[in-house]
Structure formats: C-alpha cells, structure tokens
Coordinates of C-alpha atoms in Angstrom, one line a residue:
Chain A
M1 CA 0.0 0.0 0.0
D2 CA 1.1 3.5 -0.9
W3 CA 1.5 5.6 2.3
Q4 CA 1.4 8.8 0.2
V5 CA -2.2 8.0 -0.8
I6 CA -3.3 7.4 2.8
I7 CA -1.6 10.5 4.0
N8 CA -3.2 12.6 1.3
G9 CA -6.6 11.1 2.2
L10 CA -6.2 11.8 5.9
L11 CA -5.1 15.4 5.4
L12 CA -8.1 16.1 3.2
G13 CA -10.4 14.2 5.6
G14 CA -9.6 16.6 8.5
L15 CA -11.1 19.4 6.4
Y16 CA -14.2 17.3 5.5
G17 CA -14.7 16.6 9.2
L18 CA -14.5 20.3 10.1
A19 CA -16.9 21.2 7.3
A20 CA -19.4 18.6 8.5
I21 CA -19.5 19.7 12.1
G22 CA -21.8 22.7 11.7
F23 CA -24.3 20.6 9.8
S24 CA -24.2 17.9 12.4
L25 CA -24.5 20.3 15.3
I26 CA -27.6 22.0 13.8
W27 CA -29.2 18.7 13.3
G28 CA -28.4 17.6 16.8
V29 CA -29.6 20.7 18.5
M30 CA -32.4 22.0 16.3
N31 CA -33.4 18.9 14.3
I32 CA -33.0 20.8 11.0
V33 CA -31.3 19.5 7.9
D34 CA -29.5 22.7 6.9
L35 CA -29.0 22.8 3.2
A36 CA -27.6 26.4 3.4
Q37 CA -24.3 25.1 4.9
G38 CA -22.7 24.9 1.5
A39 CA -23.3 28.6 0.8
Y40 CA -21.8 29.5 4.2
L41 CA -18.7 27.5 3.3
T42 CA -18.4 29.3 -0.1
L43 CA -18.8 32.6 1.6
G44 CA -16.0 31.7 4.1
A45 CA -13.8 30.8 1.1
Y46 CA -14.5 34.1 -0.6
I47 CA -13.8 36.1 2.5
T48 CA -10.3 34.5 2.6
F49 CA -9.8 35.0 -1.1
W50 CA -10.7 38.7 -1.1
L51 CA -8.8 39.6 2.0
F52 CA -5.7 37.8 0.6
N53 CA -6.2 39.2 -2.9
L54 CA -6.9 42.8 -2.0
W55 CA -4.8 43.4 1.1
G56 CA -2.5 40.4 1.1
V57 CA -3.7 39.2 4.5
D58 CA -2.3 35.8 5.3
P59 CA -5.0 33.2 4.6
F60 CA -4.7 31.7 8.1
L61 CA -5.2 35.1 9.7
T62 CA -8.5 35.4 7.9
L63 CA -10.0 32.6 10.0
P64 CA -11.3 34.8 12.8
I65 CA -12.8 37.3 10.3
S66 CA -14.6 34.5 8.5
A67 CA -15.8 33.2 11.8
L68 CA -17.1 36.5 13.0
V69 CA -18.9 37.4 9.7
L70 CA -20.5 34.1 9.4
F71 CA -21.5 33.9 13.0
G72 CA -23.3 37.3 12.6
L73 CA -24.9 36.1 9.4
G74 CA -26.0 32.8 10.9
Y75 CA -27.3 34.5 14.0
L76 CA -29.3 36.9 11.9
I77 CA -30.7 34.3 9.6
E78 CA -31.8 32.1 12.5
S79 CA -33.4 34.8 14.6
Q80 CA -35.1 36.5 11.6
I81 CA -36.0 33.7 9.3
I82 CA -35.6 30.2 10.6
K83 CA -37.1 31.0 14.0
R84 CA -40.4 31.9 12.3
V85 CA -40.7 28.7 10.2
L86 CA -39.3 26.3 12.7
R87 CA -42.7 25.0 13.9
Y88 CA -43.7 24.0 10.4
G89 CA -41.5 20.9 10.5
L90 CA -38.8 19.2 8.6
V91 CA -40.0 19.6 5.0
M92 CA -40.6 23.3 5.4
M93 CA -37.1 23.7 6.8
L94 CA -35.6 21.8 3.8
V95 CA -37.4 24.2 1.5
V96 CA -36.3 27.3 3.5
T97 CA -32.7 26.3 3.8
Y98 CA -32.6 25.2 0.2
G99 CA -34.0 28.6 -0.8
L100 CA -31.4 30.4 1.4
N101 CA -28.7 28.4 -0.3
L102 CA -29.9 29.4 -3.8
L103 CA -30.2 33.0 -2.7
L104 CA -26.7 33.2 -1.3
Q105 CA -25.1 31.3 -4.1
N106 CA -26.7 33.4 -6.8
A107 CA -25.9 36.6 -4.9
M108 CA -22.2 35.5 -4.9
L109 CA -22.5 34.7 -8.6
V110 CA -23.8 38.2 -9.4
A111 CA -21.3 39.9 -7.2
W112 CA -18.2 38.0 -7.9
S113 CA -18.9 36.1 -11.2
A114 CA -18.4 32.4 -11.9
D115 CA -14.6 32.8 -12.3
Y116 CA -12.4 30.2 -10.7
R117 CA -10.1 31.9 -8.3
S118 CA -7.4 30.6 -6.0
V119 CA -5.5 31.6 -2.9
T120 CA -1.8 31.0 -3.3
P121 CA 0.3 32.1 -0.4
A122 CA 4.1 32.1 -0.8
Y123 CA 4.5 28.9 1.2
S124 CA 1.9 26.9 -0.9
G125 CA 4.5 24.8 -2.7
A126 CA 6.8 23.8 0.1
G127 CA 6.7 20.5 2.0
L128 CA 8.6 17.9 4.0
V129 CA 9.5 14.4 3.1
I130 CA 9.1 11.5 5.5
G131 CA 10.0 7.9 4.5
G132 CA 9.3 8.6 0.8
A133 CA 6.0 10.3 1.4
S134 CA 5.9 14.0 0.8
I135 CA 3.7 16.2 3.0
P136 CA 3.0 19.7 1.7
Y137 CA 3.3 22.2 4.6
I138 CA 0.0 23.8 3.7
R139 CA -2.0 20.6 3.8
L140 CA -0.4 19.7 7.1
A141 CA -1.2 23.1 8.5
L142 CA -4.8 22.9 7.3
F143 CA -5.2 19.5 8.9
I144 CA -3.8 20.8 12.2
A145 CA -5.9 23.9 12.1
A146 CA -9.0 21.8 11.4
L147 CA -8.3 19.6 14.4
L148 CA -7.6 22.6 16.6
L149 CA -10.9 24.1 15.7
V150 CA -12.7 20.8 16.4
G151 CA -11.0 20.7 19.8
L152 CA -12.0 24.2 20.6
L153 CA -15.6 23.6 19.7
T154 CA -15.7 20.4 21.8
F155 CA -14.2 22.3 24.7
F156 CA -16.7 25.0 24.3
L157 CA -19.6 22.6 24.3
S158 CA -18.6 20.5 27.3
R159 CA -16.9 23.1 29.6
T160 CA -18.6 26.4 29.3
R161 CA -21.9 27.7 30.5
M162 CA -23.2 28.5 27.1
G163 CA -21.9 25.1 25.8
N164 CA -23.8 23.3 28.5
A165 CA -26.9 25.3 27.7
I166 CA -26.6 24.1 24.0
R167 CA -26.2 20.5 25.1
A168 CA -29.1 20.7 27.5
T169 CA -31.3 22.4 24.9
S170 CA -30.5 19.7 22.3
L171 CA -31.4 16.9 24.8
N172 CA -34.6 18.4 26.0
R173 CA -35.7 21.9 24.9
L174 CA -38.7 22.0 27.3
A175 CA -36.8 21.0 30.4
A176 CA -34.0 23.4 29.5
S177 CA -36.4 26.3 29.4
F178 CA -37.7 25.4 32.8
V179 CA -34.3 25.6 34.4
G180 CA -33.8 29.1 33.0
V181 CA -32.1 28.5 29.6
R182 CA -33.2 31.0 27.0
T183 CA -33.8 28.4 24.3
D184 CA -34.6 30.7 21.4
F185 CA -31.3 32.5 22.0
I186 CA -29.5 29.2 22.2
Y187 CA -31.0 28.2 18.8
A188 CA -29.7 31.4 17.2
L189 CA -26.3 30.9 18.9
T190 CA -26.0 27.4 17.7
Y191 CA -26.9 28.3 14.2
G192 CA -24.4 31.1 14.2
L193 CA -21.7 28.9 15.7
A194 CA -22.4 26.3 13.0
A195 CA -22.2 28.9 10.2
A196 CA -18.9 30.2 11.7
T197 CA -17.5 26.6 11.8
V198 CA -18.3 25.8 8.2
G199 CA -17.2 29.3 7.2
M200 CA -13.8 28.6 8.7
A201 CA -13.7 25.3 6.9
G202 CA -14.4 27.3 3.7
S203 CA -11.5 29.6 4.5
L204 CA -9.1 26.7 4.9
I205 CA -10.5 24.9 1.8
S206 CA -9.9 28.0 -0.3
M207 CA -6.1 27.4 0.1
V208 CA -6.2 24.0 -1.7
Y209 CA -9.3 24.2 -3.9
T210 CA -10.3 26.8 -6.5
V211 CA -13.0 29.2 -5.2
S212 CA -16.2 29.7 -7.2
P213 CA -19.9 30.1 -6.2
S214 CA -20.4 26.4 -6.8
L215 CA -17.7 25.3 -4.3
G216 CA -20.3 24.8 -1.5
G217 CA -22.4 22.5 -3.7
T218 CA -19.5 20.1 -4.1
F219 CA -18.8 20.1 -0.4
M220 CA -22.5 19.8 0.6
T221 CA -22.6 16.2 -0.8
K222 CA -19.4 15.4 1.1
I223 CA -20.9 16.9 4.3
F224 CA -23.9 14.6 3.9
V225 CA -21.7 11.5 3.5
V226 CA -19.4 12.4 6.4
T227 CA -22.4 13.1 8.7
V228 CA -24.1 9.8 7.9
L229 CA -20.8 8.0 8.4
G230 CA -20.1 9.5 11.7
G231 CA -23.7 9.6 13.0
F232 CA -25.9 12.6 13.0
G233 CA -25.2 15.0 15.8
S234 CA -21.8 13.6 16.9
I235 CA -18.8 15.8 16.6
S236 CA -16.1 13.2 17.1
G237 CA -18.1 11.1 14.6
A238 CA -17.9 13.9 12.1
V239 CA -14.1 14.0 12.4
V240 CA -13.7 10.2 12.0
G241 CA -16.3 10.2 9.2
G242 CA -14.3 12.9 7.5
L243 CA -11.1 11.0 7.8
I244 CA -12.7 7.8 6.4
L245 CA -14.2 9.7 3.4
G246 CA -10.9 11.4 2.7
V247 CA -9.0 8.1 2.7
T248 CA -11.7 6.3 0.7
E249 CA -11.6 9.0 -1.9
A250 CA -7.8 9.0 -2.1
L251 CA -7.7 5.2 -2.5
T252 CA -10.5 5.2 -5.1
A253 CA -8.8 8.0 -7.1
S254 CA -5.4 6.3 -7.3
Y255 CA -6.4 2.6 -7.5
V256 CA -9.8 2.6 -9.2
A257 CA -10.4 5.7 -11.2
P258 CA -10.6 9.4 -10.2
G259 CA -14.0 9.7 -11.9
L260 CA -15.5 7.1 -9.6
M261 CA -14.6 9.0 -6.4
N262 CA -18.1 10.2 -5.8
A263 CA -19.7 7.0 -6.9
V264 CA -17.8 5.1 -4.3
S265 CA -18.6 7.6 -1.6
F266 CA -22.3 7.4 -2.3
I267 CA -22.3 3.6 -2.5
M268 CA -20.7 3.8 1.0
L269 CA -23.4 6.2 2.1
V270 CA -26.2 3.9 0.9
L271 CA -24.6 0.9 2.6
I272 CA -24.3 2.7 5.9
L273 CA -27.9 3.9 5.7
I274 CA -29.0 0.3 5.1
F275 CA -26.9 -1.5 7.6
R276 CA -26.0 1.1 10.3
P277 CA -28.4 4.1 10.0
Q278 CA -27.2 5.5 13.4
G279 CA -23.7 5.9 11.9
L280 CA -20.5 3.9 12.4
F281 CA -19.9 4.9 16.0
G282 CA -22.5 3.7 18.4
K283 CA -25.4 5.7 19.5
Q284 CA -25.9 9.3 18.8
F285 CA -25.5 11.8 21.5
Y286 CA -27.4 14.8 20.2
G287 CA -30.8 14.8 18.5
V288 CA -32.5 12.5 20.9
T289 CA -36.1 13.2 20.0
N290 CA -38.1 14.7 22.8
Chain B
M1 CA -48.4 39.5 50.8
A2 CA -48.9 36.1 49.3
L3 CA -45.9 34.7 47.5
L4 CA -48.1 33.5 44.6
E5 CA -51.5 34.8 43.8
V6 CA -53.7 33.3 41.1
R7 CA -56.5 35.8 40.3
N8 CA -59.6 34.7 38.3
V9 CA -57.6 32.7 35.8
S10 CA -59.2 30.9 32.9
R11 CA -57.8 28.9 30.1
S12 CA -59.7 27.0 27.4
F13 CA -58.5 24.5 24.8
G14 CA -61.0 24.8 21.9
G15 CA -64.3 24.4 23.6
V16 CA -62.9 22.8 26.8
H17 CA -62.7 25.1 29.8
A18 CA -59.6 23.4 31.3
V19 CA -59.3 26.1 34.0
N20 CA -62.3 28.2 34.7
D21 CA -62.1 31.4 36.9
V22 CA -59.7 29.9 39.4
S23 CA -58.4 32.1 42.2
F24 CA -56.1 31.1 45.1
A25 CA -53.1 32.4 47.0
I26 CA -50.0 30.6 48.4
N27 CA -48.2 32.1 51.3
E28 CA -44.4 32.0 51.9
G29 CA -43.4 28.8 53.6
E30 CA -46.5 26.8 52.9
I31 CA -46.9 23.4 51.4
V32 CA -50.1 23.4 49.4
G33 CA -51.7 20.4 47.9
L34 CA -53.6 20.6 44.6
I35 CA -55.9 17.6 44.1
G36 CA -58.8 16.6 42.0
P37 CA -59.9 13.8 39.7
N38 CA -58.2 13.2 36.4
G39 CA -58.8 16.0 33.9
A40 CA -59.8 18.5 36.6
G41 CA -57.2 21.0 35.3
K42 CA -54.4 20.6 37.9
T43 CA -51.5 20.3 35.5
T44 CA -53.0 23.1 33.4
V45 CA -52.8 25.4 36.4
M46 CA -49.2 24.4 36.9
N47 CA -48.4 25.0 33.2
L48 CA -50.0 28.4 33.4
I49 CA -47.9 29.4 36.5
S50 CA -44.6 28.2 34.9
G51 CA -45.4 29.9 31.6
L52 CA -45.6 26.8 29.4
I53 CA -49.0 28.0 28.2
T54 CA -50.6 31.5 28.5
V55 CA -53.7 32.5 30.4
D56 CA -56.8 33.5 28.5
K57 CA -58.3 35.6 31.3
G58 CA -57.1 36.7 34.7
E59 CA -53.6 37.3 36.1
I60 CA -51.0 35.4 38.1
F61 CA -48.7 37.4 40.5
F62 CA -45.5 36.2 41.9
Q63 CA -44.0 38.3 44.7
G64 CA -46.5 41.0 43.7
Q65 CA -45.4 41.1 40.1
P66 CA -47.6 39.9 37.2
L67 CA -46.2 36.9 35.2
S68 CA -48.3 37.2 32.1
G69 CA -46.5 37.3 28.8
L70 CA -43.2 36.0 30.4
K71 CA -41.4 33.1 28.8
P72 CA -40.7 29.9 30.9
H73 CA -37.0 30.7 31.3
T74 CA -37.7 34.2 32.7
I75 CA -40.3 32.8 35.1
A76 CA -37.8 30.1 36.1
R77 CA -35.1 32.7 36.9
K78 CA -37.6 34.7 39.0
G79 CA -37.6 31.7 41.4
I80 CA -40.3 29.3 40.3
A81 CA -38.9 25.8 39.6
R82 CA -41.0 22.7 38.6
T83 CA -40.8 19.0 38.1
F84 CA -42.8 17.0 35.5
Q85 CA -45.2 14.2 35.9
I86 CA -43.3 12.3 33.3
V87 CA -39.7 12.9 34.2
K88 CA -37.7 15.0 31.7
P89 CA -34.0 14.5 32.4
F90 CA -31.3 15.5 30.0
Q91 CA -30.6 12.0 28.7
G92 CA -27.1 11.6 27.6
M93 CA -25.7 13.6 30.5
T94 CA -24.7 12.4 33.9
V95 CA -26.6 13.0 37.0
R96 CA -24.1 15.7 38.1
E97 CA -24.3 17.5 34.7
N98 CA -28.1 17.5 34.9
V99 CA -28.1 19.2 38.2
M100 CA -25.3 21.5 37.0
I101 CA -27.5 22.9 34.2
G102 CA -30.0 24.0 36.9
A103 CA -27.2 25.7 38.9
L104 CA -25.7 27.4 35.8
F105 CA -28.9 29.2 34.8
R106 CA -30.3 30.3 38.1
A107 CA -31.0 34.0 38.5
D108 CA -27.6 34.9 40.0
A109 CA -25.6 32.3 38.0
A110 CA -23.8 34.8 35.7
G111 CA -21.8 36.2 38.7
L112 CA -20.9 32.8 40.3
K113 CA -17.5 31.2 40.1
R114 CA -17.0 27.7 38.8
T115 CA -16.1 26.4 42.3
H116 CA -19.2 27.9 43.7
I117 CA -21.4 26.2 41.1
N118 CA -19.6 23.0 41.9
D119 CA -20.4 23.5 45.6
I120 CA -24.1 24.1 44.9
V121 CA -24.2 20.9 42.8
R122 CA -22.5 18.8 45.4
E123 CA -24.7 20.2 48.2
T124 CA -27.9 19.6 46.1
L125 CA -26.8 16.0 45.2
A126 CA -26.3 15.4 48.9
L127 CA -29.6 16.9 49.9
L128 CA -31.5 14.6 47.5
E129 CA -29.3 11.6 48.3
L130 CA -27.9 11.2 44.8
E131 CA -24.1 11.5 45.6
A132 CA -23.5 7.8 45.0
R133 CA -24.9 8.1 41.5
A134 CA -23.5 11.5 40.7
D135 CA -21.4 10.3 37.7
S136 CA -23.7 7.7 36.4
P137 CA -25.6 8.4 33.1
V138 CA -29.2 9.2 33.7
E139 CA -30.3 6.1 31.9
E140 CA -29.0 4.0 34.7
L141 CA -31.3 5.5 37.3
N142 CA -34.5 3.8 38.4
L143 CA -37.8 5.8 38.5
A144 CA -37.4 6.8 42.2
Q145 CA -33.9 8.1 41.5
R146 CA -35.1 9.9 38.5
K147 CA -37.7 11.7 40.5
H148 CA -35.0 12.7 43.0
L149 CA -33.0 14.0 40.1
E150 CA -35.9 16.1 38.9
L151 CA -36.1 17.6 42.4
A152 CA -32.4 18.1 42.5
R153 CA -32.3 19.9 39.2
A154 CA -35.1 22.2 40.3
M155 CA -33.5 22.7 43.7
A156 CA -30.1 23.7 42.2
M157 CA -31.9 26.8 40.8
Q158 CA -32.5 27.9 44.4
P159 CA -36.2 28.5 43.8
R160 CA -38.6 30.4 46.1
L161 CA -41.5 28.3 44.9
L162 CA -41.4 24.7 43.8
L163 CA -44.1 23.2 41.7
L164 CA -44.2 19.4 42.0
D165 CA -46.4 17.6 39.5
E166 CA -47.1 14.1 40.7
V167 CA -43.6 13.3 42.0
M168 CA -45.0 10.3 43.9
A169 CA -46.7 8.6 41.0
G170 CA -45.4 5.1 40.2
L171 CA -43.3 4.8 43.4
N172 CA -43.7 2.1 46.0
L173 CA -44.7 2.8 49.6
K174 CA -41.1 2.9 50.9
E175 CA -40.0 5.3 48.1
I176 CA -43.0 7.5 48.8
E177 CA -42.1 7.7 52.5
K178 CA -38.6 8.7 51.6
L179 CA -39.7 11.3 49.1
M180 CA -42.2 12.8 51.6
H181 CA -39.4 13.1 54.1
L182 CA -37.3 14.9 51.4
V183 CA -40.1 17.3 50.4
R184 CA -40.6 18.2 54.1
R185 CA -36.9 18.8 54.4
L186 CA -36.9 21.2 51.3
N187 CA -39.9 23.0 52.9
E188 CA -37.9 23.4 56.2
R189 CA -35.2 25.1 54.1
G190 CA -37.7 27.9 53.4
I191 CA -39.1 26.8 50.0
T192 CA -42.7 27.2 49.4
I193 CA -44.2 24.1 47.6
L194 CA -47.3 23.5 45.5
V195 CA -47.8 19.8 45.0
I196 CA -50.2 18.0 42.6
E197 CA -50.7 14.5 43.9
H198 CA -52.9 11.5 43.5
V199 CA -51.4 9.6 46.3
M200 CA -53.8 10.8 49.0
K201 CA -51.8 9.6 51.9
A202 CA -48.9 11.8 50.8
V203 CA -50.8 14.9 49.9
M204 CA -52.9 14.8 53.1
N205 CA -49.9 14.3 55.3
L206 CA -47.6 16.9 53.6
S207 CA -49.9 19.7 52.9
H208 CA -50.8 22.6 55.3
R209 CA -53.7 23.4 53.0
V210 CA -55.4 21.6 50.2
L211 CA -57.1 23.0 47.1
V212 CA -59.6 20.8 45.2
M213 CA -60.3 21.2 41.5
Y214 CA -63.2 19.6 39.6
Y215 CA -64.0 20.2 36.0
G216 CA -61.7 23.3 35.7
G217 CA -63.1 25.0 38.8
L218 CA -61.9 25.3 42.4
I219 CA -64.6 23.6 44.6
A220 CA -62.9 23.5 48.0
A221 CA -59.9 24.8 49.9
G222 CA -58.7 24.4 53.5
P223 CA -56.8 22.2 55.9
P224 CA -56.6 18.6 54.7
E225 CA -58.8 17.1 57.5
E226 CA -61.5 19.6 56.7
V227 CA -61.4 19.2 52.9
S228 CA -61.5 15.4 53.1
Q229 CA -64.9 15.7 54.9
D230 CA -66.4 18.2 52.5
P231 CA -69.4 16.6 50.8
R232 CA -68.6 18.3 47.5
V233 CA -65.2 16.8 47.5
I234 CA -66.5 13.4 48.3
E235 CA -69.0 13.7 45.5
A236 CA -66.4 14.8 43.0
Y237 CA -64.2 11.8 43.8
L238 CA -66.9 9.1 44.4
G239 CA -69.9 10.4 42.6
K240 CA -73.4 10.8 44.1
R241 CA -74.9 8.0 46.2
R242 CA -75.8 5.3 43.8
Q243 CA -79.5 5.0 42.9
K244 CA -81.3 2.0 44.2
G245 CA -81.6 -1.1 42.1
P246 CA -79.0 -3.2 40.4
V247 CA -76.1 -1.6 38.6
K248 CA -76.6 -1.6 34.8
E249 CA -73.9 -3.4 33.0
V250 CA -71.9 -1.4 30.6
Q251 CA -72.8 -2.1 27.1
Q252 CA -69.8 -2.5 24.8

C-alpha cells in the first residue's frame, strides 16, 4: 500500500470533518437539515480570497474574520427567518434552507462572477518528506488547524456555561427552558456557531481548492456522506467520518479511477444507511427526540 | 403579601374550559396540595404558572409582580422551579451534569465562580441523596432516583416556589415515605411548595392546605382534614350516592 495516498486522504479528511460539524450540530440541537451550509462554506472561502487578494492578508489570519462574519450572518438568519418557520416541520425547513442556499449562491454569482479563483500564499509549494511520502506544509497546517478548531468547539460545548446550555437544549428543549435556559437565544447561537465553523472550513479549503460560487455544492454532498458515516449530531463522529471519506476518496482515485470517487462515496453512504443508520460509531448523543 | 397569587384565571383549549375562573393564593413557607380527579385541570394550572401556556383571562402574580407574557425561562429565573409528571431528564448527560444545568442558569448564576457552582451541585446532590450516582448516566437510574433527580435539578436553581407535578406517581410505599421526608426537608429550608398529587396519603400528610379542583373550577380549599370531609369533594371523587336497584352493565 502506498503511504502517500493514505496521508493525502487523511489530510483532506480533516477538512471534511470540520466542514461537516456545523451541519451535524444544527441537526443535533435543532433537528434541522440545513442545506444552506454549502453557501456559508463558499462565503468563508470568498472572505479569505478577497482579504488575501486585495490586502495580502495571510489566509490563516482570515479565519477569525470568516468566523465573525458568518457567526453574525448565521445568528441573523436564524433569529429573523428560521425561527419563524421552525414550527412547520422538517419539509418546510428543507425548502427554506434550500432557498437560502440558492439566494446566497446566486448573490455571490452576481457579485463576484463564476470565475475560478485561487488563494496562493508564498508557502503553498513547500513541503517535507518522511519515509518517501511528501507532505505539503500547507496541507499539514490545514489539517492541524481543522483539528484545533474541532478541539476548541468540543471544549466550548462541554466546559462552558453556554456550551452546556446548548447541550441541554439539544437533549430536552422544554426541560432546559424550565431551568432558566433561553432556548430561542440558544438556537440562534447554535446556528451562528455552525455557520462560523463551516465558514472557517471554507477559508481553509480556499487554500487548496479553486474558489467559485459552486464550491459549496461540491462540499455539501461530502458533508452529507461524512455526517451519515459518523452519525448525525456527533462531533467526534464527524471527524472520524471525514477521515474515512478522505482516505476512501484518495484510494479510489489512485487505485480505481478518479472519476469514480463520488460513486464510491455514495455507495458507502447507501450501505451505511441500510446497515447502520445510526452511523458507524454507536449511539448518537445529540438529536435524541423529545 | 402572598408569594403566589392566582386571580380569576381561565384557560380553554378549543371548547374545553380546562381552567375556569380559578383564584387562590399561596403564602411564603406553605406546602399546598392541589388535588382533583383526572382531567380536573391541575396540570394546566401548573403549566399556566410556569409559563408553558398562556392564560386567556385573569392574572398570576409572583411576589406581587404579574407573570403574564413572560417566557418559561424568565419565570424560572424569577424563582419558580418545577418538576414534571413524566420525568424529563437530559438523557445523555450524567446526574451531576443534569443538576449543574440547573445551577448554571439560576438568576444569580452569571456572577458565580465555577467552584461555587460545583459546591451548589455537590450540596444539592447530597440533599437529594444522589451522591452515590453522581457520575452515572441518567439512563442507569430507576424511577425513584429519576424523581429525586428532577427535584435536585429544580433545587439547584434555588427557587422560592417549587411546583411538584405528581412526584410520587409510580413509586412504592417505601419510596413514597422517603420522598415525603425529602419534600418536608426542602420546605424546612424555606421553600414554598405547590404539589399535585394523586397519592392521598402523601398529599394529606404533607400539605398545610389543600385545594380541590373539579372540571376546571376550584370547589374547596382548606386544611386537609376539613377538605376530606367536604361533601362536594367526596361527590367529586366518588360520585353521588348510587341509585337504588341493580347496577346496569356497561354495554360495549
């Protein structure tokens, strides 16, 4: 087996994991399948591209800006739009988030055209070689950054007051409100947080992919597969799911055919849904229906 | 001044008058029992007080301030905690974490240090005799322990008024004795308690006063021994003296 392929897959998988966390979190806490996540990812990527392109800001330094902008946008969208349609159920939420996705995607198309753009910092070519496998610095840095962000989010959810409120609300919204948790604020906070996470994933992704308004669509399908693999609502599951998808894609591309990458991913998705609908890793934590 | 005052409160669901022009007051330090046959509107009264549903007519005052229009979390932070007839723990968290959520969102929580929160949690777990299970997942608790947990989570909020919705239901005699003892102990710590209960032995023993509801209205109020002799209450529970002659069989 070729280590280079595995390493490439793992490095990419970290990004997939980070990209899927927001989607998983929203499902876990609010029971919404959020199809607008792709647009938030694209927006994050564009924020990095423009900051880098116009002012030469280092792509890694754009992460907090992406996070802030998308948190604000997510918070606004939840408290102004989603909150009002939440009670109409799953299908309505699919329609609304799909609409939001179209709206944002087309707004970006109008504003910034369909041109493919790329972020190329000076260090994008360099790398190190270990035992015959070469690891580009930038990919390694992206991987580490993705894992750090996952760690930060996990810490936030388990150790802080607001994080605990998010978990409590996800487990039982009614009971949470009766112990003094402002659950409608928690929903907006969660949605903002999820948008910020996927936006930062977009920022990181812009360094290795070409940026265009359709970037989010490509990743949305991957987010689905990763979330199903890891189990809806599980953060650690999303990371492991991301790594598995990354490696599977890399192996398919180099040993089967690059064109079959998505086919293999989706066959995997269908098999998981048939044989282990709760995901690969045991029971889900979030999204226990009340 | 009464701690809680319910003034001419009504609430209908469609054509059903679940609560119809009900008024009562609860004084600081009391244990008040709320009884009545199934469907009398007891839980609706509790839901109205805690803000889960809104009143159609009338007003509810807590410490002299009206509660109408307030969300459940605001009412909770004002010092009204409740438990549920069907327990609602945060499944997936440990016992300790469940109680901690209560402590984290009490009215004064924003200013508390982490160590202080931990102290509150530890003390509450001890009070409700849950220390041994503190780090177990909720799923491992039996029903009696889950009821203790509901109480602990409510207590961690340091409420002034505690609403208990059928905490005794489904427990055996020994567990009921123990829980009664605990409820008394909470009351001795200065907490006013309104308790809905079907276990008569418990409610008659615990309560200083008893309110009786029947078809959405309040039909009697007073000390337990008086209320249990009230002909209207007996009628509500047992029906009128049966007419002479054989009982007709129920036709399917």
